[in-house]
């Protein structure tokens, strides 16, 4: 009997606060609603208030996913948090999330930037395959508005805050059953400098000078990231599909990282996936890094776009550079988990 890791529940949590293109225009940083809409497809993003944090969003999204899966936190065998904007440098954000959920199972973070949720999905599926003794909670959560320089138009217009979560459990649905069919992962550390926060680590510990020079803000070579992103999404998506014995013609839903609407449409058009098969919500949330795929997934599952048996192709990419694609047959797990 084929056993697979399938998504048993999902949820999202975003701050109430909004950062609109008009708000950014008012900052007088040389940008406009027209430029942002045309070059990114973003209308507004969510933004944490000072008392809202990555872990708080992750706990809310996690609780929603646990409820959606019809389980209780005590059923979980593992909590995995994908984030590049952690609650604090030590300990891992997952410690705060596990405490917030009231669980004492294993908990760790996955740090693969915008590919973090996709990496986490493969890791969770591996844990399921090797005998996890209960469902796994995977959360992508970010508070990116805290790490972008509010006066830097190349990044301030792009990033937003939010969290999405999925409960991943073992399914025994046979060869045509739901779950993760295949994946492809990769990285290219020679491109590490394209998106970075240089201060605050071993190489450059935080000092008054690093703060003074703004080395604690995220820096990004946007157009080079853009160029590489389109290429890796196409290559990695095709590799994952080939491993499942499928082609893009079989894809019911393309669920890419919401980095920039133009990246999504350029990749989809090269993959020959029509726009109506692409899940896109970047207009309302901006780029939420590791949270973008699970937020979009939760919305599409909740509004009924995803039907049982649908083939979903997901692809995350980002700082590192890292990328990870997954092919899923949609549907809650079948049989005992
Ligand atoms: O999340 C995973 C990793 N991140 C990404 O995937 C992000 C990928 N990159 C992008 O989304 C885009 O590169 C950006 C949205 C960041 C920038 O858009 P772009 O179309 O690549 O613009 P560009 O950097 O090539 O700049 C084009 C022009 C430049 O002016 P000149 O030199 O042509 O006069 C920029 O200075 O647009 C200017 N510009 C802006 N103008 C108004 C750059 N940012 C802005 C802005 N408002 N916010």
Coordinates of C-alpha atoms and ligand atoms in Angstrom, one line a residue:
X1 CA 0.0 0.0 0.0
X2 CA 1.3 3.5 -0.9
X3 CA 1.7 5.8 2.1
X4 CA 2.2 9.5 1.5
X5 CA 2.3 12.7 3.4
X6 CA -0.9 14.6 2.8
X7 CA -2.2 17.9 4.0
X8 CA -4.8 17.3 6.7
X9 CA -5.5 21.0 7.6
X10 CA -4.5 24.5 6.8
X11 CA -4.9 28.0 8.2
X12 CA -3.5 31.5 7.9
X13 CA -3.0 34.6 10.1
X14 CA -2.2 38.1 9.0
X15 CA -2.0 41.3 10.9
X16 CA -4.9 43.7 10.6
X17 CA -2.6 46.6 9.8
X18 CA -2.2 47.4 6.1
X19 CA 0.6 49.2 4.3
X20 CA -0.8 50.4 1.0
X21 CA 0.9 51.8 -2.1
X22 CA -0.5 55.2 -1.1
X23 CA 1.3 54.9 2.3
X24 CA 4.6 54.2 0.5
X25 CA 4.0 57.0 -1.9
X26 CA 3.5 59.3 1.1
X27 CA 7.0 58.3 2.4
X28 CA 8.5 60.3 -0.3
X29 CA 11.0 57.7 -1.3
X30 CA 10.6 58.1 -5.1
X31 CA 8.0 55.5 -5.7
X32 CA 4.3 55.5 -6.9
X33 CA 1.3 53.3 -6.8
X34 CA 1.5 53.1 -10.6
X35 CA 5.1 51.9 -10.6
X36 CA 4.5 49.3 -7.8
X37 CA 1.4 47.9 -9.5
X38 CA 3.0 47.7 -12.9
X39 CA 6.3 46.2 -11.7
X40 CA 5.1 43.9 -8.9
X41 CA 1.3 43.6 -9.0
X42 CA 1.1 44.6 -5.3
X43 CA -1.6 46.9 -4.0
X44 CA -1.2 46.5 -0.3
X45 CA 0.7 44.3 2.3
X46 CA -0.1 43.5 5.9
X47 CA 2.2 45.0 8.5
X48 CA 2.7 44.0 12.2
X49 CA 1.9 46.5 14.9
X50 CA 4.8 46.9 17.4
X51 CA 3.3 44.2 19.7
X52 CA 2.8 41.7 16.9
X53 CA 5.6 39.3 16.1
X54 CA 6.6 36.3 13.9
X55 CA 5.8 33.7 16.6
X56 CA 2.4 35.3 17.4
X57 CA 1.3 35.1 13.7
X58 CA 2.7 31.5 13.6
X59 CA 0.7 30.4 16.6
X60 CA -2.5 31.9 15.2
X61 CA -2.0 30.2 11.8
X62 CA -0.9 27.0 13.5
X63 CA -4.1 26.9 15.7
X64 CA -6.2 27.5 12.6
X65 CA -4.5 24.6 10.8
X66 CA -4.9 22.3 13.8
X67 CA -8.6 23.1 14.0
X68 CA -9.0 22.6 10.3
X69 CA -7.4 19.2 10.6
X70 CA -9.8 18.2 13.4
X71 CA -7.0 17.4 15.8
X72 CA -5.7 18.9 19.1
X73 CA -2.2 20.3 19.6
X74 CA -1.5 17.3 21.8
X75 CA -1.7 15.0 18.7
X76 CA 1.2 16.7 17.1
X77 CA 4.5 14.8 16.8
X78 CA 6.6 17.8 15.5
X79 CA 6.4 21.6 15.0
X80 CA 8.4 23.0 12.2
X81 CA 8.6 26.8 11.6
X82 CA 10.0 28.2 8.3
X83 CA 11.1 31.7 8.7
X84 CA 13.9 34.2 7.9
X85 CA 12.6 36.8 10.3
X86 CA 12.8 34.9 13.6
X87 CA 11.3 35.9 16.9
X88 CA 14.9 36.5 18.1
X89 CA 18.3 35.1 17.2
X90 CA 18.3 32.4 20.0
X91 CA 16.3 30.3 20.6
X92 CA 14.5 29.2 17.4
X93 CA 11.1 30.6 16.7
X94 CA 9.6 27.1 16.9
X95 CA 10.3 27.1 20.7
X96 CA 8.0 30.1 21.1
X97 CA 5.4 28.5 18.8
X98 CA 5.4 25.2 20.6
X99 CA 5.0 27.0 23.9
X100 CA 2.2 29.1 22.5
X101 CA 0.4 25.9 21.3
X102 CA 1.1 24.2 24.6
X103 CA 3.0 21.3 23.2
X104 CA 6.3 19.5 24.2
X105 CA 6.9 17.6 21.0
X106 CA 10.0 18.2 18.9
X107 CA 10.3 21.7 17.4
X108 CA 12.8 23.2 15.1
X109 CA 13.1 26.0 12.4
X110 CA 13.8 25.6 8.7
X111 CA 15.9 28.5 7.3
X112 CA 15.6 28.5 3.6
X113 CA 14.2 32.0 3.2
X114 CA 11.3 32.2 0.7
X115 CA 11.8 28.5 -0.1
X116 CA 11.4 27.6 3.6
X117 CA 7.8 26.3 3.5
X118 CA 8.6 24.2 0.4
X119 CA 11.8 22.8 2.1
X120 CA 9.8 22.2 5.3
X121 CA 7.1 20.3 3.3
X122 CA 9.8 17.8 2.1
X123 CA 11.3 17.5 5.5
X124 CA 7.9 16.9 7.1
X125 CA 7.1 14.3 4.4
X126 CA 10.4 12.6 5.2
X127 CA 9.5 12.5 8.9
X128 CA 6.1 11.0 8.1
X129 CA 7.8 8.4 5.9
X130 CA 10.2 7.4 8.7
X131 CA 7.6 6.9 11.3
X132 CA 6.6 10.1 12.9
X133 CA 4.1 9.2 15.6
X134 CA 1.5 11.8 14.8
X135 CA 0.7 14.7 12.5
X136 CA 3.3 17.4 11.9
X137 CA 2.6 21.1 12.0
X138 CA 4.5 23.1 9.4
X139 CA 4.2 26.9 9.6
X140 CA 5.7 29.6 7.3
X141 CA 5.7 32.9 9.3
X142 CA 7.4 36.2 8.6
X143 CA 7.7 39.7 9.9
X144 CA 9.6 41.2 7.0
X145 CA 8.5 44.8 7.5
X146 CA 10.8 44.9 10.6
X147 CA 13.9 44.1 8.5
X148 CA 13.4 46.3 5.4
X149 CA 14.7 49.8 5.4
X150 CA 11.4 51.8 5.2
X151 CA 13.2 54.4 3.1
X152 CA 14.7 51.9 0.6
X153 CA 12.2 51.7 -2.3
X154 CA 13.7 48.5 -3.8
X155 CA 12.6 46.4 -0.8
X156 CA 10.1 48.5 1.2
X157 CA 7.5 48.2 -1.6
X158 CA 7.8 44.4 -1.9
X159 CA 7.6 42.7 1.5
X160 CA 4.8 42.1 3.9
X161 CA 4.0 40.2 7.1
X162 CA 1.9 37.1 7.7
X163 CA 1.8 33.4 8.4
X164 CA 0.3 30.2 6.9
X165 CA 0.3 26.7 8.3
X166 CA -0.4 23.1 7.3
X167 CA -0.9 19.9 9.2
X168 CA 0.9 17.1 7.4
X169 CA -0.1 13.5 8.1
X170 CA 0.4 10.0 6.7
X171 CA -2.2 8.9 4.2
X172 CA -2.8 5.3 3.0
X173 CA -4.8 6.1 -0.1
X174 CA -3.1 3.8 -2.6
X175 CA -1.3 5.0 -5.8
X176 CA -4.1 7.4 -6.8
X177 CA -4.4 8.7 -3.2
X178 CA -3.7 12.2 -1.9
X179 CA -0.3 13.6 -0.9
X180 CA 3.2 14.5 -1.9
X181 CA 4.0 12.8 -5.2
X182 CA 7.5 14.2 -5.8
X183 CA 9.8 17.1 -5.1
X184 CA 13.0 18.9 -6.3
X185 CA 15.3 21.0 -4.2
X186 CA 18.3 23.0 -5.0
X187 CA 20.6 25.9 -3.9
X188 CA 23.3 28.1 -5.3
X189 CA 25.4 29.7 -2.7
X190 CA 27.4 31.7 -5.2
X191 CA 24.3 33.9 -5.3
X192 CA 24.2 34.4 -1.5
X193 CA 25.0 38.1 -1.9
X194 CA 21.9 38.8 -3.9
X195 CA 19.6 39.0 -0.9
X196 CA 21.2 39.5 2.5
X197 CA 21.3 41.0 5.9
X198 CA 25.0 41.3 6.5
X199 CA 25.1 42.2 10.2
X200 CA 24.0 40.4 13.3
X201 CA 25.8 37.1 12.8
X202 CA 29.2 35.5 13.2
X203 CA 30.8 37.3 10.2
X204 CA 29.7 40.7 11.3
X205 CA 28.3 40.9 14.9
X206 CA 26.0 43.7 15.7
X207 CA 27.8 46.9 16.8
X208 CA 26.9 50.6 17.0
X209 CA 28.7 50.9 13.6
X210 CA 26.7 48.1 11.9
X211 CA 23.5 49.8 13.1
X212 CA 24.8 53.2 12.1
X213 CA 25.5 52.0 8.6
X214 CA 22.2 50.2 8.2
X215 CA 23.8 46.7 7.9
X216 CA 20.9 45.3 9.9
X217 CA 18.5 46.0 7.0
X218 CA 17.8 43.5 4.1
X219 CA 19.6 44.3 0.9
X220 CA 18.5 42.8 -2.4
X221 CA 19.7 43.0 -6.0
X222 CA 16.2 42.7 -7.3
X223 CA 16.5 42.5 -11.0
X224 CA 19.2 39.8 -10.8
X225 CA 17.1 37.8 -8.3
X226 CA 14.2 38.2 -10.7
X227 CA 16.1 36.8 -13.7
X228 CA 17.4 33.8 -11.7
X229 CA 14.0 33.2 -10.1
X230 CA 12.2 32.7 -13.4
X231 CA 14.8 30.3 -14.5
X232 CA 14.9 28.1 -11.4
X233 CA 11.1 28.0 -11.1
X234 CA 10.8 26.7 -14.6
X235 CA 13.7 24.2 -14.2
X236 CA 12.8 23.0 -10.8
X237 CA 9.0 22.7 -11.6
X238 CA 9.8 20.6 -14.6
X239 CA 12.2 18.4 -12.6
X240 CA 9.6 17.7 -9.9
X241 CA 6.9 17.0 -12.5
X242 CA 9.2 14.6 -14.4
X243 CA 9.9 12.7 -11.1
X244 CA 6.1 12.2 -10.7
X245 CA 5.7 11.1 -14.3
X246 CA 3.7 14.2 -15.1
X247 CA 3.9 17.3 -17.3
X248 CA 2.6 20.8 -16.9
X249 CA -0.5 19.8 -18.9
X250 CA -1.4 17.7 -15.9
X251 CA -1.2 20.6 -13.4
X252 CA -4.5 21.8 -12.1
X253 CA -3.1 24.5 -9.9
X254 CA 0.3 26.3 -10.0
X255 CA 1.1 27.6 -6.5
X256 CA 4.3 29.6 -6.7
X257 CA 6.0 31.7 -4.0
X258 CA 4.3 35.1 -4.3
X259 CA 7.5 37.1 -5.0
X260 CA 6.4 39.4 -7.7
X261 CA 3.4 39.0 -10.1
X262 CA 5.7 39.4 -13.1
X263 CA 7.9 36.5 -11.9
X264 CA 4.7 34.3 -11.5
X265 CA 3.4 35.2 -15.0
X266 CA 6.8 34.9 -16.7
X267 CA 7.4 31.4 -15.1
X268 CA 3.8 30.3 -15.8
X269 CA 4.0 31.3 -19.4
X270 CA 7.3 29.4 -19.9
X271 CA 5.8 26.4 -18.3
X272 CA 2.7 26.8 -20.5
X273 CA 0.4 27.0 -17.5
X274 CA -2.6 29.4 -18.2
X275 CA -3.1 32.4 -15.9
X276 CA -6.4 31.0 -14.6
X277 CA -4.5 27.9 -13.2
X278 CA -2.2 30.1 -11.2
X279 CA -2.9 30.9 -7.5
X280 CA -2.0 34.6 -7.0
X281 CA -2.7 36.8 -4.0
X282 CA 0.3 39.0 -4.0
X283 CA -1.9 42.1 -4.7
X284 CA -3.3 41.9 -1.2
X285 CA -0.3 40.5 0.8
X286 CA 2.9 41.5 -1.1
X287 CA 5.9 39.1 -0.8
X288 CA 5.7 37.3 2.6
X289 CA 8.6 35.0 2.0
X290 CA 8.2 31.6 3.6
X291 CA 4.6 32.5 4.5
X292 CA 3.4 33.2 1.0
X293 CA 2.8 29.6 -0.3
X294 CA 0.9 28.5 2.8
X295 CA -1.2 31.7 2.9
X296 CA -2.1 31.2 -0.8
X297 CA -2.7 27.5 -0.2
X298 CA -5.1 28.2 2.7
X299 CA -7.1 30.7 0.8
X300 CA -7.4 28.5 -2.3
X301 CA -8.4 25.5 -0.1
X302 CA -10.9 27.6 1.9
X303 CA -12.6 29.2 -1.2
X304 CA -13.0 25.8 -2.9
X305 CA -10.6 26.3 -5.8
X306 CA -8.7 23.1 -4.7
X307 CA -10.7 19.9 -5.3
X308 CA -9.8 16.4 -4.3
X309 CA -7.6 14.8 -6.9
X310 CA -6.3 18.1 -8.3
X311 CA -2.6 18.1 -9.1
X312 CA -0.9 21.1 -7.4
X313 CA 2.5 22.2 -8.4
X314 CA 4.2 24.4 -5.8
X315 CA 7.6 26.2 -6.1
X316 CA 9.4 28.4 -3.6
X317 CA 12.7 30.3 -4.2
X318 CA 14.6 33.0 -2.5
X319 CA 17.7 34.1 -0.6
X320 CA 20.6 31.7 -0.6
X321 CA 19.6 31.2 -3.4
X322 CA 17.4 28.3 -2.5
X323 CA 14.5 26.7 -4.4
X324 CA 12.2 23.8 -3.8
X325 CA 9.3 22.4 -5.9
X326 CA 6.6 19.9 -4.8
X327 CA 3.9 18.1 -6.7
X328 CA 0.9 17.2 -4.6
X329 CA -2.3 15.4 -5.3
X330 CA -4.8 17.4 -3.3
X331 CA -7.0 15.8 -0.7
X332 CA -7.0 15.2 3.1
X333 CA -5.2 12.0 4.3
X334 CA -7.1 8.7 3.8
X335 CA -7.0 6.0 6.5
X336 CA -5.2 6.0 9.8
X337 CA -2.5 8.6 10.3
Ligands
LIG1 O1 11.1 36.6 -2.5 C1 12.2 36.0 -3.2 C2 13.2 36.9 -3.6 N1 12.8 38.1 -4.1 C3 12.3 38.3 -5.3 O2 12.0 37.4 -6.0 C4 12.2 39.7 -5.8 C5 12.7 39.8 -7.3 N2 12.8 41.1 -7.8 C6 11.8 42.0 -8.0 O3 10.6 41.7 -7.6 C7 12.0 43.2 -8.8 O4 13.4 43.2 -9.2 C8 11.8 44.6 -8.0 C9 10.3 44.8 -7.7 C10 12.6 44.5 -6.7 C11 12.3 45.7 -8.8 O5 11.7 45.7 -10.1 P1 12.5 45.7 -11.5 O6 11.5 45.8 -12.5 O7 13.5 44.6 -11.4 O8 13.2 47.1 -11.4 P2 14.8 47.5 -11.4 O9 15.4 47.1 -10.1 O10 15.4 46.8 -12.7 O11 14.8 49.0 -11.6 C12 14.2 49.6 -12.8 C13 14.1 51.1 -12.5 C14 15.4 51.7 -12.0 O12 15.5 53.1 -12.5 P3 16.5 53.4 -13.7 O13 17.8 53.0 -13.3 O14 15.9 52.6 -14.9 O15 16.3 54.9 -13.9 C15 15.2 51.8 -10.5 O16 15.9 52.7 -9.8 O17 13.1 51.4 -11.6 C16 13.7 52.1 -10.5 N3 13.0 51.6 -9.2 C17 11.9 52.2 -8.8 N4 11.2 53.2 -9.2 C18 10.1 53.5 -8.5 C19 13.4 50.6 -8.5 N5 12.5 50.4 -7.5 C20 11.6 51.4 -7.6 C21 10.4 51.8 -6.9 N6 9.7 52.8 -7.4 N7 10.0 51.1 -5.8

